[in-house]
Amino acid sequence: MTKAEIKSTDILIIGTGIAGLVAAIEASKHYNVTLITKTILKESNTYYAQGGIAAAISKQDSPKKHYEDTLNAGHGHCNKKAVELLTKNASKAIQHLLNNGVQFNQKNNELHLSKEGAHQEARILNDKDRTGKSIIHALLQKIRSIKNISIKENTFTHSLIVDKNGCHGAVLISNNAPLICHASHTILATGGSGQIFKYTSNPEIATGDGLALAKKAGCTLTDCEFIQFHPTTFPLNNSTSVFLLSETLRGEGATLINQDNIPIMDSIHPLRSLAPRDIVSKEVYRQLSLNQNIFLDCRSIPHIQETFPNIFQTLKKNNIDLQTSPCPITPAAHYFMGGVKTNLHGKTNIDHLYAIGEVACTGVHGANRLASNSLLEGVVFALNTISDIRNKTSPSHTLPKHIPLPDKQTKQQLSQTFKNNIQEIMWKNCGIIREKNQVINAQKELNTLIKQTHTNTCNIFDLECHNLLMVGSEICKAILKRPISLGSHQIRRNAT
Ligand SMILES: Cc1cc2nc3c(=O)[nH]c(=O)nc-3n(C[C@H](O)[C@H](O)[C@H](O)COP(=O)(O)OP(=O)(O)OC[C@H]3O[C@@H](n4cnc5c(N)ncnc54)[C@H](O)[C@@H]3O)c2cc1C
C-alpha cells in the first residue's frame, strides 16, 4: 500500500500566479503559508500577460465608469456586487502591488495609462508589453524574503482532502510520490484551462486542474460555457502554437484589415477595431471561415519597437516587421470566465476551501471579460479572501482516517496524440461558433475518452489529460443547459 509523508500548515495556497502570490504575501502576515506550484514558480498565465492591469486612477476617470465598462462588456451577465467591489478596490490593489515592488511605466513622473478595447478611458497600467513578467518577478522577490512562506515547486495537486467538516488540505505529488498537506484553509489559485483547446494563448500548465479538483471534491462550478477567445494571436511556425498580440496594440492605433487593406470592423461596431473582444473575435472568425485573410496592421504605431519590445522581437524572429507589414492573425482560446463558484470572499460551498483568480467565478466578468480586468481580479479577490480567513477562528480539524493515495508505481499510459484529440474535439465543437448536435457528439466522445483515463497514478501527464476531459465535459454540459448565444460565443442552429 502507498504511504505518504504528512506536512502541516495554516494555509495551503495552490498556484503561483498573481492570485496565489498576492494571497501568500497577505496571509503570511498572520499565518504559516505553504505555497505550491506544479512546475517552476514563474510558469503561469500571469507571467505571459502583456497588456496590463486596469484601474480607474486618472482625474477624468472613476470607478463608476470602470464599473459601467465591465458590465457592458459582460453582456448583462455580471454579478454587479462583484464588479462594484473590483472597480472600487482597483486603486488599492495597484497600491498593494507598488508597495510590494511592482513597477509600472511612468510618464512625467506619473503612472502612464494606456487604452484598451471597450474601456471609456485610458486606465491600463503596464510595464511595456511584459507586465505579467514584471509582476511575477517583483512578487517572487518579495515572497522569497518572507520566512513563514514555504515554497514547493514541481508539486502537483492530485486531490483535495474533504469530509463532512470541509476541506483539510490536499494530496500532492512531489518527486513522483504522494505527500499529504494538512491545512486549516486551502486556497485554489490554479488559473485557467486554455489547454483544452487546440489553439490557445495559455501555456502548457493551463489544464484546468483546479476546476477538476473542485468538481471532484463537491464544489459547484458555474458559467463554464463562457470562454473568451482572443481575436488577435499570431500562428507560430505552422503549428498549433500561437503568440498573443496584446489589445494595447489596438489601443495605440493598430487596426484589423483584410488582404485588400480594408478595415473589417468599421461597419460592425462604433468602436471599430477597439470593440469588445467577443465582437472582434466573432468577426475575425467569420471572415476567416469565408477564406479571407485577416491582419493586424500596426504600421501607424509610433516607436513600436520601444513600446512593445517583446511583441516586436518575437514577430521579427518570425520574419514579420511590424513597422512595415501587417501581421496575419487568428483567434485563440484565452480566458475562462466561469469557474468554481465563490462568494465575494473567495469562499466555495465547501468549508475552508477557497478559490481565487481565473479558476474562480464570482460572476465579475459575466459572459465576456473586459480587457485587463483579470490581473486586477487576482489582486482584489486574493486580498478579500485573506481578510475573510482572518475574521474566522481557524478550525482544529483532524485529517480523515482514510485518504486515498495515488500509486507511485503506475507508468504513463496516455500519449500526446490522446491530448491532441481532446483539444481538436473541443476546438471543432465548443469554440466560438457552436451547434447543439455537435456539442452532444463532443460530449459523447469526451465520455468515451475519459473511460481510458485513471487517477490512481502519480503520472502528471495522465492526470492532466483526465482533468482536461472533466473540464471539457463541464463545458459541454453548460452549453447544453443554456443553449443561447451570449457574450463570447454564438449558438448556430443545427444544419439540416
Ligand atoms: C498570453 C496572455 C496574456 C494575458 N494578458 C493579460 C493582460 O494583459 N491583462 C489581464 O488582466 N489579463 C491578461 N491575461 C489573463 C491573465 O493573465 C490571467 O487570467 C491571470 O494571470 C490568472 O492568474 P491566476 O493567478 O488566477 O492564475 P495563473 O497565473 O495561471 O497561475 C496558476 C498557477 O497554478 C498552478 N497550478 C495549476 N494547476 C496546478 C496543480 N494541479 N497543482 C499545483 N499547481 C497548479 C500553476 O502552475 C500556476 O502557478 C493574459 C493571459 C495570457 C495567457
XYZ file of C-alpha atoms and ligand atoms in Angstrom:
549
model
C 0.000 0.000 0.000
C 1.281 3.520 -0.845
C 2.268 5.600 2.199
C 2.766 9.352 2.338
C 4.625 11.891 4.421
C 2.311 14.399 6.164
C 3.101 18.108 6.258
C 1.001 20.614 8.245
C 0.388 24.266 7.514
C -2.093 27.013 8.373
C -2.814 27.922 4.779
C -2.122 25.894 1.663
C -2.099 28.019 -1.492
C -2.125 26.109 -4.771
C -0.716 28.231 -7.598
C 1.928 30.917 -8.032
C 0.226 33.285 -10.478
C -0.824 36.765 -9.382
C -3.714 35.492 -7.220
C -1.626 32.913 -5.336
C 1.338 35.237 -4.788
C -0.752 38.153 -3.521
C -2.684 35.812 -1.213
C 0.577 34.316 0.106
C 2.126 37.709 0.896
C -1.012 38.900 2.673
C -1.627 35.636 4.549
C 1.987 35.443 5.720
C 1.383 38.494 7.924
C -0.669 36.244 10.219
C -0.142 32.591 9.276
C 2.339 29.974 8.162
C 1.803 29.508 4.462
C 2.668 26.656 2.125
C 2.774 27.803 -1.495
C 2.952 25.159 -4.194
C 3.113 25.094 -7.955
C 3.085 22.264 -10.430
C 6.196 23.305 -12.370
C 8.544 26.214 -11.731
C 7.479 29.314 -9.828
C 7.147 31.718 -12.726
C 5.228 29.425 -15.068
C 1.649 30.693 -15.067
C -0.812 32.598 -17.235
C 0.159 35.673 -15.258
C 3.760 35.522 -16.473
C 2.626 35.872 -20.095
C 0.234 38.798 -19.536
C 1.224 41.613 -21.831
C -1.326 44.432 -21.875
C -1.619 45.303 -18.217
C -3.925 45.831 -15.297
C -6.964 48.115 -15.268
C -7.634 50.755 -12.606
C -9.611 54.000 -12.776
C -6.969 56.282 -11.312
C -6.796 59.243 -13.696
C -8.546 62.545 -12.945
C -11.113 62.149 -15.716
C -11.824 58.513 -14.828
C -13.854 56.991 -11.988
C -14.638 53.540 -10.544
C -18.189 54.175 -11.789
C -17.006 54.422 -15.414
C -14.894 51.293 -14.971
C -17.952 49.581 -13.450
C -20.096 50.558 -16.456
C -17.492 49.323 -18.955
C -17.172 45.984 -17.142
C -20.951 45.497 -17.119
C -21.265 46.442 -20.792
C -18.529 44.027 -21.842
C -20.126 41.272 -19.699
C -23.431 41.423 -21.644
C -25.684 41.859 -18.617
C -24.446 38.619 -17.078
C -22.095 40.131 -14.475
C -22.593 39.930 -10.735
C -22.948 43.664 -10.056
C -21.745 43.390 -6.457
C -18.542 41.692 -7.624
C -17.996 44.360 -10.289
C -18.524 47.107 -7.727
C -16.004 45.502 -5.386
C -13.490 45.064 -8.215
C -13.694 48.582 -9.573
C -13.869 50.361 -6.207
C -10.816 48.461 -4.933
C -8.705 48.814 -8.076
C -6.677 51.729 -6.807
C -5.979 49.913 -3.506
C -4.898 46.844 -5.488
C -2.423 48.894 -7.530
C -1.048 50.420 -4.343
C -0.623 46.908 -2.934
C 1.425 45.887 -5.991
C 3.529 49.062 -5.848
C 4.186 48.509 -2.127
C 5.448 45.039 -2.967
C 7.937 46.246 -5.535
C 5.979 46.064 -8.803
C 6.895 48.808 -11.258
C 4.716 50.244 -13.987
C 5.559 52.598 -16.869
C 5.728 56.244 -15.925
C 5.412 59.426 -17.951
C 6.348 62.821 -16.466
C 6.742 61.177 -13.053
C 3.208 59.825 -13.108
C 1.912 56.340 -13.784
C 1.321 56.051 -17.517
C -2.121 54.788 -18.546
C -2.899 53.057 -21.856
C -6.238 52.412 -23.514
C -7.722 49.055 -24.478
C -10.861 47.822 -26.202
C -14.235 48.742 -24.619
C -12.677 50.993 -21.940
C -14.063 54.557 -21.985
C -10.823 55.923 -20.577
C -7.114 55.199 -20.658
C -6.762 53.139 -17.459
C -4.316 50.304 -18.151
C -1.093 50.250 -16.141
C 1.678 48.248 -17.714
C 5.359 47.620 -17.982
C 5.764 47.856 -21.738
C 4.394 44.585 -23.161
C 5.701 42.331 -20.389
C 3.526 43.380 -17.470
C 2.936 39.843 -16.201
C 6.631 39.038 -16.159
C 7.390 42.210 -14.169
C 4.625 41.491 -11.665
C 5.790 37.903 -11.143
C 9.439 38.903 -10.722
C 8.632 41.575 -8.150
C 6.197 39.458 -6.126
C 8.535 36.449 -6.140
C 11.360 38.599 -4.859
C 9.119 39.693 -2.005
C 7.926 36.127 -1.309
C 11.489 34.797 -1.120
C 12.212 37.286 1.663
C 9.322 36.075 3.842
C 10.357 33.360 6.288
C 6.978 31.815 7.038
C 6.166 31.045 3.403
C 7.328 27.571 2.486
C 7.634 27.222 -1.297
C 7.353 23.929 -3.139
C 7.952 23.817 -6.881
C 7.229 20.819 -9.138
C 4.478 19.775 -6.767
C 1.232 18.755 -8.405
C -2.104 18.710 -6.599
C -3.651 15.301 -7.071
C -6.821 15.728 -4.982
C -8.395 17.745 -2.205
C -8.977 16.124 1.187
C -12.617 16.690 2.007
C -15.101 15.262 4.503
C -18.262 16.485 6.232
C -16.229 19.083 8.169
C -14.906 20.667 4.993
C -11.519 20.729 3.312
C -8.433 19.578 5.241
C -5.760 20.219 2.622
C -4.646 18.221 -0.367
C -2.850 15.156 -1.615
C 0.170 16.394 -3.546
C 2.635 14.647 -5.821
C 6.257 15.580 -5.369
C 9.235 13.620 -6.731
C 6.802 11.120 -8.192
C 5.406 10.225 -4.764
C 2.319 11.301 -2.814
C 2.583 13.823 0.009
C -0.255 14.886 2.298
C -0.530 18.591 3.078
C -2.805 19.075 6.088
C -4.081 22.668 6.098
C -6.563 24.691 8.124
C -7.544 26.535 4.951
C -6.884 25.650 1.328
C -6.892 28.203 -1.485
C -7.144 27.180 -5.124
C -5.312 29.711 -7.313
C -4.723 27.320 -10.178
C -5.552 29.620 -13.098
C -7.094 28.795 -16.442
C -7.931 25.943 -18.778
C -6.880 27.176 -22.224
C -5.096 23.907 -22.993
C -8.458 22.274 -23.537
C -8.466 23.924 -26.977
C -6.237 23.292 -29.970
C -5.453 26.998 -30.308
C -4.798 28.887 -27.101
C -2.761 31.773 -25.773
C -2.332 29.853 -22.488
C 0.870 27.986 -21.588
C 1.086 24.187 -21.128
C 0.302 24.394 -17.402
C -3.243 25.706 -18.027
C -5.005 22.337 -17.924
C -7.965 23.253 -15.724
C -6.711 21.181 -12.776
C -8.354 23.427 -10.187
C -11.764 23.058 -11.807
C -11.450 19.275 -11.898
C -10.152 19.104 -8.300
C -13.006 21.281 -7.072
C -15.627 19.365 -9.021
C -14.417 16.026 -7.651
C -14.443 17.470 -4.123
C -18.099 18.510 -4.491
C -17.816 22.198 -5.396
C -20.299 23.919 -7.643
C -18.900 25.037 -10.996
C -20.709 27.799 -12.822
C -20.805 29.621 -16.197
C -18.445 27.071 -17.743
C -19.610 27.777 -21.294
C -18.192 31.313 -21.217
C -14.742 31.097 -22.716
C -13.089 34.186 -24.077
C -11.409 33.867 -27.451
C -8.770 36.495 -28.060
C -9.140 37.920 -31.561
C -5.502 38.678 -32.273
C -2.988 35.890 -31.930
C -0.240 35.095 -34.392
C 0.123 31.452 -35.509
C 3.729 30.321 -34.935
C 5.587 28.073 -37.411
C 2.524 26.421 -38.920
C 1.983 24.574 -35.635
C -0.906 24.965 -33.209
C 1.130 27.340 -31.012
C 0.059 30.941 -31.137
C 1.564 34.145 -29.808
C -0.678 36.806 -28.309
C -0.815 40.264 -29.862
C -1.952 42.420 -26.976
C -5.074 44.543 -27.202
C -2.968 47.575 -26.252
C -1.664 47.471 -29.833
C -5.171 48.398 -30.953
C -5.328 50.911 -28.092
C -2.271 52.564 -29.638
C -3.806 52.660 -33.121
C -3.454 49.218 -34.751
C -6.404 48.216 -36.943
C -7.865 44.991 -38.275
C -7.786 44.750 -42.048
C -8.323 42.150 -44.742
C -5.986 41.207 -47.582
C -7.254 44.179 -49.620
C -6.245 46.590 -46.845
C -9.918 47.225 -45.994
C -10.707 47.751 -42.276
C -13.057 44.943 -41.204
C -14.593 46.406 -38.032
C -15.835 49.785 -39.333
C -19.306 48.540 -40.238
C -19.565 46.189 -37.252
C -19.258 48.358 -34.128
C -18.934 52.095 -33.350
C -15.651 51.410 -31.524
C -14.330 49.718 -34.696
C -11.080 47.835 -34.002
C -11.450 48.695 -30.306
C -14.845 46.994 -29.979
C -15.245 44.472 -27.123
C -13.219 41.286 -27.576
C -16.147 38.963 -28.199
C -17.423 41.098 -31.071
C -13.987 41.370 -32.682
C -13.299 37.629 -32.273
C -16.583 36.635 -33.867
C -15.985 38.927 -36.836
C -12.400 37.719 -37.349
C -13.587 34.108 -37.078
C -16.446 34.764 -39.533
C -14.154 36.332 -42.103
C -11.543 33.574 -41.767
C -14.305 30.997 -42.354
C -15.055 32.837 -45.614
C -11.421 32.251 -46.608
C -10.446 35.870 -46.100
C -7.023 36.531 -44.601
C -7.174 38.923 -41.683
C -4.297 41.048 -40.409
C -3.443 43.343 -37.538
C -1.970 46.468 -39.059
C 0.399 48.124 -36.570
C 2.181 50.358 -39.073
C 0.683 53.550 -37.616
C 2.052 52.939 -34.089
C 4.984 55.271 -33.468
C 8.086 53.769 -31.784
C 6.532 50.299 -31.725
C 9.934 48.722 -31.241
C 10.391 50.551 -27.921
C 6.791 50.396 -26.677
C 6.216 46.719 -27.496
C 9.715 45.191 -27.454
C 8.591 41.643 -26.654
C 5.949 41.519 -29.397
C 8.162 43.313 -31.911
C 11.119 40.969 -31.403
C 9.025 37.791 -31.385
C 7.462 38.703 -34.712
C 10.794 39.785 -36.119
C 12.116 36.296 -35.348
C 9.142 35.027 -37.340
C 10.057 37.252 -40.298
C 7.417 39.925 -39.717
C 8.464 43.536 -39.328
C 5.511 45.278 -37.676
C 6.806 48.671 -38.847
C 6.323 47.710 -42.476
C 3.985 44.698 -42.682
C 0.546 43.805 -41.338
C 0.581 40.637 -39.255
C -1.701 37.636 -40.012
C -3.944 36.723 -37.088
C -6.287 34.045 -35.791
C -8.491 33.924 -32.674
C -7.493 31.546 -29.860
C -8.932 30.439 -26.511
C -7.721 32.917 -23.929
C -9.662 33.140 -20.691
C -12.157 31.057 -18.680
C -14.936 33.329 -17.406
C -16.712 30.560 -15.496
C -15.169 28.503 -12.740
C -15.514 27.397 -9.157
C -18.460 29.298 -7.744
C -17.413 31.557 -4.866
C -18.799 34.446 -2.904
C -17.002 37.798 -2.849
C -14.585 36.427 -0.232
C -13.420 33.507 -2.352
C -15.467 31.018 -0.326
C -16.653 27.910 -2.145
C -19.553 25.761 -0.971
C -17.059 23.587 0.964
C -15.887 24.915 4.336
C -12.222 26.005 4.495
C -11.857 25.744 0.716
C -11.416 28.975 -1.242
C -10.852 29.786 -4.922
C -9.363 32.988 -6.357
C -8.177 34.313 -9.714
C -9.032 32.707 -13.030
C -10.119 29.366 -11.527
C -12.855 31.117 -9.535
C -16.141 32.548 -10.696
C -17.573 35.412 -8.679
C -19.503 36.476 -11.775
C -17.322 39.568 -12.114
C -16.677 39.039 -15.844
C -20.191 37.980 -16.817
C -20.272 36.466 -20.299
C -17.229 38.355 -21.565
C -14.275 39.720 -19.595
C -13.236 43.333 -20.078
C -9.566 43.522 -21.093
C -7.074 43.844 -18.202
C -9.654 43.085 -15.519
C -8.192 39.665 -14.832
C -4.903 40.641 -13.218
C -6.927 43.114 -11.177
C -9.376 40.396 -10.135
C -6.432 38.283 -8.959
C -5.304 41.003 -6.542
C -8.681 42.265 -5.302
C -10.195 38.856 -4.542
C -6.976 37.459 -3.058
C -6.922 40.324 -0.543
C -10.625 39.927 0.206
C -10.214 36.197 0.757
C -7.402 36.577 3.259
C -9.410 39.172 5.159
C -12.288 36.664 5.356
C -9.997 33.943 6.693
C -8.648 36.425 9.260
C -12.160 37.049 10.536
C -12.681 33.351 11.223
C -11.324 31.251 14.028
C -9.129 28.587 12.498
C -10.562 25.112 12.934
C -8.542 22.440 14.712
C -9.754 19.764 12.332
C -8.219 16.341 12.123
C -7.445 14.519 8.918
C -9.923 11.873 7.818
C -8.765 8.350 8.741
C -8.708 7.086 5.182
C -7.145 9.257 2.482
C -6.912 7.583 -0.941
C -3.371 7.949 -2.290
C -2.213 7.560 -5.885
C 0.017 4.654 -6.804
C 3.597 5.723 -7.430
C 4.445 2.627 -9.472
C 1.990 3.329 -12.304
C 3.644 4.322 -15.601
C 2.336 6.904 -18.097
C -0.478 5.386 -20.127
C -1.677 8.248 -22.317
C 0.072 9.859 -25.278
C 0.394 13.354 -26.732
C -1.941 12.191 -29.522
C -4.583 11.471 -26.870
C -4.277 15.056 -25.591
C -4.304 16.499 -29.134
C -7.505 14.593 -29.782
C -9.222 16.247 -26.789
C -8.059 19.685 -27.975
C -9.277 19.036 -31.516
C -12.723 17.877 -30.321
C -13.138 20.989 -28.193
C -11.893 23.430 -30.837
C -14.157 21.983 -33.529
C -17.306 21.733 -31.431
C -17.110 24.108 -28.477
C -15.256 27.094 -29.959
C -16.629 30.489 -30.950
C -19.483 29.091 -33.048
C -21.322 26.086 -31.591
C -24.130 23.784 -32.734
C -26.203 21.762 -30.293
C -25.800 18.419 -32.112
C -22.059 18.886 -32.389
C -21.801 19.626 -28.691
C -23.807 16.475 -27.877
C -21.426 14.433 -30.045
C -18.388 16.096 -28.473
C -19.682 15.199 -25.035
C -20.092 11.557 -26.087
C -16.541 11.484 -27.459
C -15.155 13.006 -24.258
C -17.092 10.493 -22.159
C -15.550 7.652 -24.171
C -12.064 9.093 -23.743
C -12.406 9.675 -20.006
C -13.018 5.945 -19.542
C -9.477 5.385 -20.832
C -8.006 7.620 -18.119
C -7.331 6.896 -14.470
C -6.449 8.930 -11.404
C -4.724 6.293 -9.298
C -1.349 7.420 -10.599
C 1.473 9.844 -9.862
C 1.938 10.465 -13.581
C 1.221 14.161 -14.118
C 0.510 13.967 -17.860
C -2.154 11.295 -17.360
C -3.736 13.299 -14.538
C -3.769 16.462 -16.658
C -5.493 14.621 -19.517
C -8.107 13.367 -17.069
C -8.631 16.925 -15.803
C -8.949 18.314 -19.340
C -11.633 15.743 -20.072
C -13.535 16.615 -16.905
C -13.427 20.317 -17.777
C -14.429 19.616 -21.397
C -17.393 17.662 -20.178
C -18.421 20.522 -17.846
C -18.185 22.965 -20.768
C -20.424 20.742 -22.927
C -22.945 20.352 -20.097
C -23.055 24.115 -19.569
C -23.553 24.838 -23.285
C -26.404 22.346 -23.497
C -28.014 23.646 -20.313
C -28.133 27.229 -21.591
C -28.073 26.951 -25.379
C -28.120 30.668 -26.133
C -25.658 32.991 -27.849
C -24.239 35.209 -25.174
C -21.024 37.167 -24.977
C -18.098 35.108 -26.027
C -19.789 32.506 -28.219
C -22.592 32.042 -30.677
C -25.015 29.116 -30.921
C -25.819 28.281 -34.528
C -28.991 26.400 -35.337
C -28.215 22.827 -36.354
C -27.587 22.434 -40.052
C -30.370 20.319 -41.559
C -0.777 35.412 -23.100
C -1.708 36.001 -22.072
C -1.828 37.381 -21.944
C -2.684 37.936 -20.991
N -2.729 39.299 -20.834
C -3.472 39.820 -19.824
C -3.429 41.214 -19.537
O -2.709 41.972 -20.166
N -4.213 41.679 -18.519
C -5.031 40.862 -17.772
O -5.716 41.337 -16.864
N -5.062 39.533 -18.022
C -4.301 39.001 -19.009
N -4.338 37.649 -19.231
C -5.120 36.806 -18.332
C -4.386 36.717 -17.003
O -3.001 36.638 -17.248
C -4.810 35.509 -16.194
O -6.188 35.381 -16.167
C -4.320 35.662 -14.758
O -2.942 35.941 -14.774
C -4.607 34.404 -13.963
O -3.914 34.489 -12.758
P -4.076 33.324 -11.690
O -3.193 33.688 -10.559
O -5.501 33.072 -11.424
O -3.534 32.007 -12.448
P -2.157 31.709 -13.187
O -1.352 32.920 -13.349
O -2.455 30.933 -14.410
O -1.411 30.738 -12.162
C -1.880 29.424 -11.948
C -0.898 28.694 -11.059
O -1.469 27.472 -10.601
C -0.532 26.419 -10.742
N -1.259 25.149 -10.862
C -2.234 24.824 -11.747
N -2.651 23.562 -11.540
C -1.935 23.076 -10.507
C -1.890 21.820 -9.831
N -2.658 20.773 -10.188
N -1.032 21.678 -8.793
C -0.199 22.688 -8.434
N -0.184 23.889 -9.051
C -1.042 24.077 -10.062
C 0.240 26.807 -11.988
O 1.450 26.107 -12.058
C 0.401 28.307 -11.753
O 1.453 28.539 -10.859
C -3.475 37.085 -20.177
C -3.368 35.700 -20.309
C -2.484 35.156 -21.236
C -2.371 33.671 -21.342
